[in-house]
Short mmCIF file of C-alpha atoms in Angstrom, two decimals:
data_model
loop_
_atom_site.label_atom_id
_atom_site.label_comp_id
_atom_site.label_asym_id
_atom_site.label_seq_id
_atom_site.Cartn_x
_atom_site.Cartn_y
_atom_site.Cartn_z
CA UNK A 963 -0.20 -0.01 -0.09
CA UNK A 964 1.27 3.48 -0.96
CA UNK A 965 1.97 5.84 1.98
CA UNK A 966 0.93 9.52 1.58
CA UNK A 967 4.36 10.51 1.16
CA UNK A 968 5.01 8.10 -1.71
CA UNK A 969 1.84 8.65 -3.28
CA UNK A 970 2.51 12.44 -3.44
CA UNK A 971 5.88 11.56 -5.07
CA UNK A 972 4.36 9.49 -7.51
CA UNK A 973 1.86 12.34 -8.56
CA UNK A 974 4.98 14.50 -9.47
CA UNK A 975 6.36 11.99 -11.97
CA UNK A 976 2.93 10.92 -13.56
CA UNK A 977 3.27 10.42 -17.31
CA UNK A 978 0.83 12.64 -18.92
CA UNK A 979 -0.87 9.94 -21.08
CA UNK A 980 -4.59 10.17 -19.66
CA UNK A 981 -7.17 12.65 -20.82
CA UNK A 982 -10.96 13.18 -20.07
CA UNK A 983 -14.11 14.71 -21.45
CA UNK A 984 -16.98 15.60 -19.30
CA UNK A 985 -19.53 12.90 -18.91
CA UNK A 986 -17.17 10.48 -20.62
CA UNK A 987 -14.80 7.85 -19.62
CA UNK A 988 -10.84 7.95 -20.31
CA UNK A 989 -10.23 6.64 -23.63
CA UNK A 990 -7.42 6.42 -26.45
CA UNK A 991 -9.46 8.62 -28.58
CA UNK A 992 -10.03 11.52 -26.32
CA UNK A 993 -9.08 14.98 -28.09
CA UNK A 994 -5.43 15.89 -27.24
CA UNK A 995 -6.74 19.32 -26.11
CA UNK A 996 -8.72 17.91 -23.20
CA UNK A 997 -7.63 18.43 -19.65
CA UNK A 998 -4.93 15.94 -18.71
CA UNK A 999 -5.61 14.20 -15.23
CA UNK A 1000 -2.08 13.85 -14.24
CA UNK A 1001 -1.39 17.53 -14.83
CA UNK A 1002 -4.50 18.63 -13.14
CA UNK A 1003 -3.43 16.81 -10.07
CA UNK A 1004 -0.07 18.54 -10.03
CA UNK A 1005 -2.03 21.79 -10.59
CA UNK A 1006 -4.17 21.16 -7.60
CA UNK A 1007 -0.96 20.56 -5.65
CA UNK A 1008 0.76 24.01 -6.73
CA UNK A 1009 -2.67 25.64 -6.00
CA UNK A 1010 -2.44 24.53 -2.14
CA UNK A 1011 1.26 25.29 -1.76
CA UNK A 1012 3.06 22.44 -3.56
CA UNK A 1013 3.82 19.08 -3.32
CA UNK A 1014 6.57 19.52 -0.68
CA UNK A 1015 4.52 21.81 1.54
CA UNK A 1016 1.48 19.43 1.33
CA UNK A 1017 3.87 16.19 1.99
CA UNK A 1018 5.50 17.85 5.08
CA UNK A 1019 2.04 18.90 6.47
CA UNK A 1020 1.15 16.42 9.25
CA UNK A 1021 -2.03 18.07 10.28
CA UNK A 1022 -3.65 21.22 11.51
CA UNK A 1023 -5.80 22.85 14.06
CA UNK A 1024 -8.42 25.52 13.37
CA UNK A 1025 -10.81 27.77 15.22
CA UNK A 1026 -13.75 29.97 14.26
CA UNK A 1027 -17.46 30.37 14.06
CA UNK A 1028 -20.52 28.45 12.94
CA UNK A 1029 -24.01 29.67 12.05
CA UNK A 1030 -26.40 26.95 12.06
CA UNK A 1031 -28.85 27.78 9.67
CA UNK A 1032 -31.60 25.19 10.52
CA UNK A 1033 -31.42 26.29 14.33
CA UNK A 1034 -30.76 29.74 13.79
CA UNK A 1035 -28.01 29.88 16.28
CA UNK A 1036 -24.46 30.71 16.19
CA UNK A 1037 -21.44 28.65 17.95
CA UNK A 1038 -17.78 28.41 18.31
CA UNK A 1039 -15.84 26.00 16.49
CA UNK A 1040 -12.59 24.10 17.48
CA UNK A 1041 -10.99 21.05 15.28
CA UNK A 1042 -8.01 19.15 15.21
CA UNK A 1043 -7.08 17.00 12.13
CA UNK A 1044 -4.24 14.49 11.84
CA UNK A 1045 -3.42 13.49 8.35
CA UNK A 1046 -3.01 9.96 9.60
CA UNK A 1047 -6.83 9.75 9.49
CA UNK A 1048 -8.08 11.23 12.80
CA UNK A 1049 -10.38 14.27 13.41
CA UNK A 1050 -11.75 16.05 16.45
CA UNK A 1051 -14.51 18.67 16.08
CA UNK A 1052 -16.00 20.64 18.87
CA UNK A 1053 -19.08 23.26 18.45
CA UNK A 1054 -20.27 25.16 21.46
CA UNK A 1055 -23.67 26.72 20.90
CA UNK A 1056 -25.45 28.81 23.61
CA UNK A 1057 -27.50 25.88 24.98
CA UNK A 1058 -25.50 22.72 23.78
CA UNK A 1059 -22.36 21.19 22.63
CA UNK A 1060 -21.57 18.99 19.86
CA UNK A 1061 -18.24 16.79 19.67
CA UNK A 1062 -17.27 14.43 16.82
CA UNK A 1063 -14.23 12.26 16.85
CA UNK A 1064 -12.75 10.03 14.21
CA UNK A 1065 -9.68 7.79 14.87
CA UNK A 1066 -8.99 5.32 12.18
CA UNK A 1067 -12.00 3.06 11.73
CA UNK A 1068 -13.64 4.25 15.10
CA UNK A 1069 -16.02 7.06 15.54
CA UNK A 1070 -17.72 8.83 18.40
CA UNK A 1071 -20.03 11.62 18.87
CA UNK A 1072 -21.85 13.41 21.89
CA UNK A 1073 -21.38 16.46 23.99
CA UNK A 1074 -18.50 18.37 25.22
CA UNK A 1075 -18.01 15.80 28.32
CA UNK A 1076 -19.18 12.73 27.07
CA UNK A 1077 -19.00 10.82 23.59
CA UNK A 1078 -20.61 7.64 22.65
CA UNK A 1079 -19.65 5.14 19.64
CA UNK A 1080 -21.43 6.64 16.86
CA UNK A 1081 -24.02 4.63 14.84
CA UNK A 1082 -23.51 3.83 11.33
CA UNK A 1083 -25.01 6.87 9.79
CA UNK A 1084 -23.19 9.36 12.10
CA UNK A 1085 -19.87 7.40 11.68
CA UNK A 1086 -20.28 7.88 8.00
CA UNK A 1087 -20.90 11.47 8.33
CA UNK A 1088 -17.84 11.93 10.49
CA UNK A 1089 -15.63 10.24 7.85
CA UNK A 1090 -17.01 12.32 5.10
CA UNK A 1091 -16.43 15.35 7.16
CA UNK A 1092 -12.61 14.33 7.47
CA UNK A 1093 -12.33 13.60 3.84
CA UNK A 1094 -13.81 16.92 3.20
CA UNK A 1095 -11.41 18.76 5.22
CA UNK A 1096 -8.40 16.80 3.97
CA UNK A 1097 -9.55 17.04 0.36
CA UNK A 1098 -6.30 18.88 -1.02
CA UNK A 1099 -4.05 16.56 0.67
CA UNK A 1100 -5.75 13.38 -0.40
CA UNK A 1101 -6.65 14.31 -3.87
CA UNK A 1102 -2.91 15.01 -4.99
CA UNK A 1103 -1.92 11.72 -3.24
CA UNK A 1104 -4.73 9.81 -5.36
CA UNK A 1105 -3.67 7.86 -8.40
CA UNK A 1106 -5.23 8.65 -11.80
CA UNK A 1107 -6.97 5.21 -11.94
CA UNK A 1108 -8.69 5.94 -8.44
CA UNK A 1109 -10.41 9.03 -9.70
CA UNK A 1110 -13.66 8.47 -11.97
CA UNK A 1111 -14.39 11.51 -14.12
CA UNK A 1112 -18.24 12.59 -13.24
CA UNK A 1113 -18.94 15.17 -15.93
CA UNK A 1114 -18.64 18.82 -15.26
CA UNK A 1115 -20.48 21.38 -12.91
CA UNK A 1116 -22.88 24.28 -13.85
CA UNK A 1117 -19.96 26.79 -13.32
CA UNK A 1118 -17.78 24.56 -15.48
CA UNK A 1119 -15.70 22.80 -12.63
CA UNK A 1120 -14.24 19.53 -13.62
CA UNK A 1121 -15.94 16.63 -11.27
CA UNK A 1122 -14.30 13.50 -10.23
CA UNK A 1123 -15.48 10.77 -8.00
CA UNK A 1124 -13.60 8.48 -5.55
CA UNK A 1125 -14.85 5.70 -3.48
CA UNK A 1126 -13.63 5.51 0.17
CA UNK A 1127 -14.18 2.89 2.74
CA UNK A 1128 -17.59 0.82 2.52
CA UNK A 1129 -20.12 2.75 0.64
CA UNK A 1130 -18.83 6.41 0.95
CA UNK A 1131 -18.11 8.26 -2.10
CA UNK A 1132 -16.55 11.93 -2.39
CA UNK A 1133 -17.06 14.10 -5.61
CA UNK A 1134 -14.53 16.79 -5.94
CA UNK A 1135 -15.35 19.67 -8.21
CA UNK A 1136 -12.11 21.46 -9.31
CA UNK A 1137 -11.61 24.70 -11.06
CA UNK A 1138 -9.22 23.75 -13.92
CA UNK A 1139 -8.03 27.31 -14.26
CA UNK A 1140 -6.77 27.81 -10.50
CA UNK A 1141 -6.44 24.04 -9.46
CA UNK A 1142 -8.69 24.91 -6.39
CA UNK A 1143 -11.13 22.26 -5.18
CA UNK A 1144 -14.17 24.58 -5.04
CA UNK A 1145 -16.93 22.23 -3.85
CA UNK A 1146 -17.06 18.71 -2.31
CA UNK A 1147 -20.01 16.26 -2.35
CA UNK A 1148 -20.15 13.56 0.15
CA UNK A 1149 -22.38 10.58 -0.85
CA UNK A 1150 -23.47 7.40 1.22
CA UNK A 1151 -24.58 5.01 -1.31
CA UNK A 1152 -27.07 3.46 1.00
CA UNK A 1153 -28.40 6.63 2.58
CA UNK A 1154 -30.55 9.59 1.59
CA UNK A 1155 -28.34 12.40 2.15
CA UNK A 1156 -25.77 14.30 0.13
CA UNK A 1157 -23.34 16.57 2.09
CA UNK A 1158 -22.10 19.40 -0.06
CA UNK A 1159 -19.61 22.03 1.02
CA UNK A 1160 -18.37 25.15 -1.09
CA UNK A 1161 -15.04 26.53 -0.04
CA UNK A 1162 -13.81 29.97 -0.50
CA UNK A 1163 -11.57 32.90 1.10
CA UNK A 1164 -8.36 30.71 0.68
CA UNK A 1165 -5.32 32.06 2.75
CA UNK A 1166 -1.79 30.85 3.02
CA UNK A 1167 -0.71 29.29 6.25
CA UNK A 1168 3.01 28.39 6.56
CA UNK A 1169 3.25 27.73 2.80
CA UNK A 1170 -0.18 25.70 2.73
CA UNK A 1171 -3.23 27.24 1.44
CA UNK A 1172 -6.56 26.88 3.41
CA UNK A 1173 -10.36 27.88 2.75
CA UNK A 1174 -11.21 30.07 5.53
CA UNK A 1175 -15.12 30.13 4.64
CA UNK A 1176 -17.31 26.99 4.01
CA UNK A 1177 -20.80 26.81 3.31
CA UNK A 1178 -22.46 23.35 3.69
CA UNK A 1179 -25.72 22.03 2.41
CA UNK A 1180 -27.56 18.99 3.56
CA UNK A 1181 -30.42 17.37 1.55
CA UNK A 1182 -30.30 20.37 -0.75
CA UNK A 1183 -30.57 23.11 1.91
CA UNK A 1184 -28.09 25.30 3.44
CA UNK A 1185 -27.29 23.89 6.93
CA UNK A 1186 -24.35 25.84 8.25
CA UNK A 1187 -21.86 28.58 7.47
CA UNK A 1188 -18.34 28.21 8.93
CA UNK A 1189 -15.92 31.18 9.11
CA UNK A 1190 -12.38 30.27 10.45
CA UNK A 1191 -10.37 32.87 12.51
CA UNK A 1192 -7.13 30.88 12.65
CA UNK A 1193 -5.42 27.83 11.15
CA UNK A 1194 -2.06 26.52 12.44
CA UNK A 1195 -0.10 23.56 11.02
CA UNK A 1196 0.15 20.92 13.99
CA UNK A 1197 1.67 17.43 14.29
CA UNK A 1198 2.12 17.09 18.01
CA UNK A 1199 -1.36 16.41 19.35
CA UNK A 1200 -1.95 15.38 22.94
CA UNK A 1201 -2.42 11.88 23.26
CA UNK A 1202 -6.06 11.89 23.92
CA UNK A 1203 -7.16 14.37 21.21
CA UNK A 1204 -8.76 11.64 19.05
CA UNK A 1205 -10.31 9.68 21.93
CA UNK A 1206 -13.73 10.06 23.71
CA UNK A 1207 -13.61 12.12 27.05
CA UNK A 1208 -15.36 11.90 30.29
CA UNK A 1209 -18.28 10.09 31.73
CA UNK A 1210 -20.72 12.95 32.51
CA UNK A 1211 -22.92 14.15 29.61
CA UNK A 1212 -24.22 17.48 28.60
CA UNK A 1213 -26.63 16.67 25.73
#
């Protein structure tokens, strides 16, 4: 199995032999002026700081504000993400708290002081959230064969689908002009919901570019608006960051 570092290195030396057309599979008779998948992956890498910066980034912390549209309330957000496959998200609203944790194949959710093992639906949602936040790091580490062309968006962004563990799919919508991943769609094959996030306000954080504004739709409706105040590159997380905490509940 390729490591994240070796996969990133492989992207840099891809032979540009594959091309695509929207809504068509890769084929030998694709026009030579169509976008080249290998070159597009390299462009994505460049747009987010370059392969070296992405490879050397072990993870990050972020904090900011969340507006829950469905509830009409504002909250504060803290998240920690390790690119080894772990995530902790904490949101404090005026009258409640939400915590989601992913550690490899395990997921928990609950309040600020207590989290329980997530059911199948919630575990899938947490994993999709991880893949959305880690999208630029993961997509440039992806081999061309793992990305399935999925047409083109109304804005003209190229769409690619990748299957993750089980029945989870991520659809990446990439602006070929800038290399930015403008929208992601998280899909659970056997579930009714699609989680859609648009990213904007990209800023340089120690050589890696992060979106500081994200709008999320669930089931076709705006669910939340997230605006980050601060992002820091992080690799040294406390040992219990990605484990459930406490025995008292607050939900």
